[in-house]
């Protein structure tokens, strides 16, 4: 276990881009910040609602975390803040424990952010970032799709204005059946109109005819959710649609609460720890995937452990500023990059603009209908729902397809945390199963070459006195017995056998159990007057074998190339 190496660039990565910062770069960052804020204000409030928290907390989560990340993060364009998936996980962690929206629930959400921050920070500091990457891509993809469906279902209650449970699809179906008759038609109609607005207005703005007349159509397209928010607020203010039963956000505190550590006890920390660790895992996987994609495009450096540290500090900042866990946002990062952001200063400017909104426009947002926020969430999240990844995974690998399906059903039918844990468990079981059953190919010489290929796939030259095979896996305690069984089978089928040759070109590691198995194979073959040889051993593996007694007792030899071995053992056949 090693600590991060400390230097100015490690502790304060912003020093790299601040050195050459110019007014021309500031203009690009300012324009990108304006476009991102147009998305962030309605998104932040909506995602706070997903987490079961007051909408204003979505704005709180968009200030301190973004400023901290800009100073210590290694990605130039990653946008940190509230995201739907982490909000849903926050709700899944806290919902069963406390009354949603109550003071204790809010304090627990802040503490959860602090805990996520501490976990991420420590994992990054001690370079344990690889642990969080143990979630396979198919599992995280299935988890995101299933969570997106649950998020959409969780917003139906705001469209219908009825109390619905949405921890899983079973609870949702039962509560929908129970309360569907109490739906508020005006709220539903207003929400559907908002959804149609969010779907079709961007398409209209992208059309060539409109783009030809409006030079800023791209900005307007990004700002469509904000335009919808302002229009709906105007309808409440001037037309008083709230008087027909359409519910609004309600009173919002002005300004920002003081920075303070949320209430905590060791008992509370223990209760929230599993949820905090799961959120830290998903948050990092999501953020690093986004950051890597933008790093490729920008051809900039990216340090995974530094990203963990930065994400940890950002969440700590969220927790002490009355916010909830945050992560990297794909949609806002893409918009940030496409809008021309050159440095993380765009995030700092976005934070300052959010502060201005929170100080001077909270009374305005108090009039925002809840159904509008629900429509914003549904339209933005529904883009994540797709069946294609399941089909592709199943076609390529039945094991990965099965892991995706189990994760999907676990999240939908049980809950988010349990579904993810089941998916991770299934992935590891399948991984261990694959390692325990390595691909072992009997190989022969391709005529006219020095290459050896699988005898079941190619027309090759073999010898009745030699069995040569390639093991396409590291040799460990999981597959040591499989290797022994394979050798026993081959020996039983070749009466004139004199040599067994193992091609180790695909073996990068041999653990002690496998070394023991190789020694047993060598001893048993010796009793049958059959020599045991190894070829094409990788340097690091050879170094470890040299430190053992195995090579001293090896009945055969170690060859640099497989052709060299076969030519020496049977020159007539392998000439």
C-alpha angles and dihedrals in degrees: 000000000000131000123235111272107249122226134139091266091050098046095036111020090171088076088076096060097031091063095069098030112143138181090252090058090047091057091054091047092048093052091048090049092053091052093046092049089053086061098034100057096061093032094050093050091045094050091049086056090053088055090053092249135124109279092239089068088067088064091046088054090055099059120050095028092054093048092049093047092049089058101043106020121101098213116091097208109023110129112215122199144088115343130184098240096050090044089054091049089050089053091046090052098045103028096077092047106046142019107275112254095009120134092254090050091052092048090049090052090054091047090049089056090051091050092048087050095051093047093048093044094051094045090052094043093053093040095245092137090119090069091066091052091065088097106096120230095244091053095048090045092051090045091054093049094048092044090050089055091050091048090053090049091049090060096053089083090063092048092051097029093228131123107260130173114225107173087114138355093258094058090044093053093048095049093043090054089050099047106025090103090062095057117138106235097199092052091047093049092047091049094049090049089052092051091051089048092053093047102044106030093064089049089051092049090050093054115110094238094056094040089054092057100038116054093190096050091124092058091045090050091055091045096052093106090050091048089052090050092051093046092050091048089052090052091053093046099044105022097032095222088165087074090070090059103273104144122225135202091262130203115001123194114249118238128353129310117242118272107262142148111260119243112276144170130184089248091055091047091053091049094051097038099092092049092045092052093049091049090049090052096048093040092055095044090050095044097045092048090054093043092050092052093052092042089058091051093046093039088228131144122262127193113198096201091047088052089054091051091047092047089049093052091046090055091046087054090050092051096052093044096058095262136120134241116309137195143172114299117220096200095047093043092053091047090046092053095041091049089060104259108172102182142011087267085090087068092049091051090048089054092051090051090050089052089054090050091049093049101045110018106044092104088056093052091048086075093056112121114237090224089063091056089047091051090050091053095045094051095045095044099042089070088071094059112095137144094204096085089056092051093046093048093048092050093049100038127005089200093056091043090052092049090051092050094048091048092048094050092043093054094043099042103033113018141288099269096043091046092053093047090050090050092051091047093050091048092054093046091051091045092053090046091053093048091048090054104047123183107256116185127193103222137203138183119277104227116254093018141072092236125113123210141176110289091218092057104036141040100250143160118253137173128230089218096052134057111193122179141169123226110211097200142057112272112243141149087274095065104021093102091046088057092050092049090050093052091047090052093049093047091051091054098049114064095180096046116147103159138035113197122190117200105212098184091118095044114099098167139024115192125205094263091053090046088054090051091051090051091051091049089050092050095047092047090050090058088057092047090247117138121225119216136180127205139189096012114180117245099248091047091049090051090058093044090053089057091056132068093240098096091050091060096038108126093209134031142272112242129199093220133023092230090055090055096047093045092051095045096046111010093169094060098034102042 
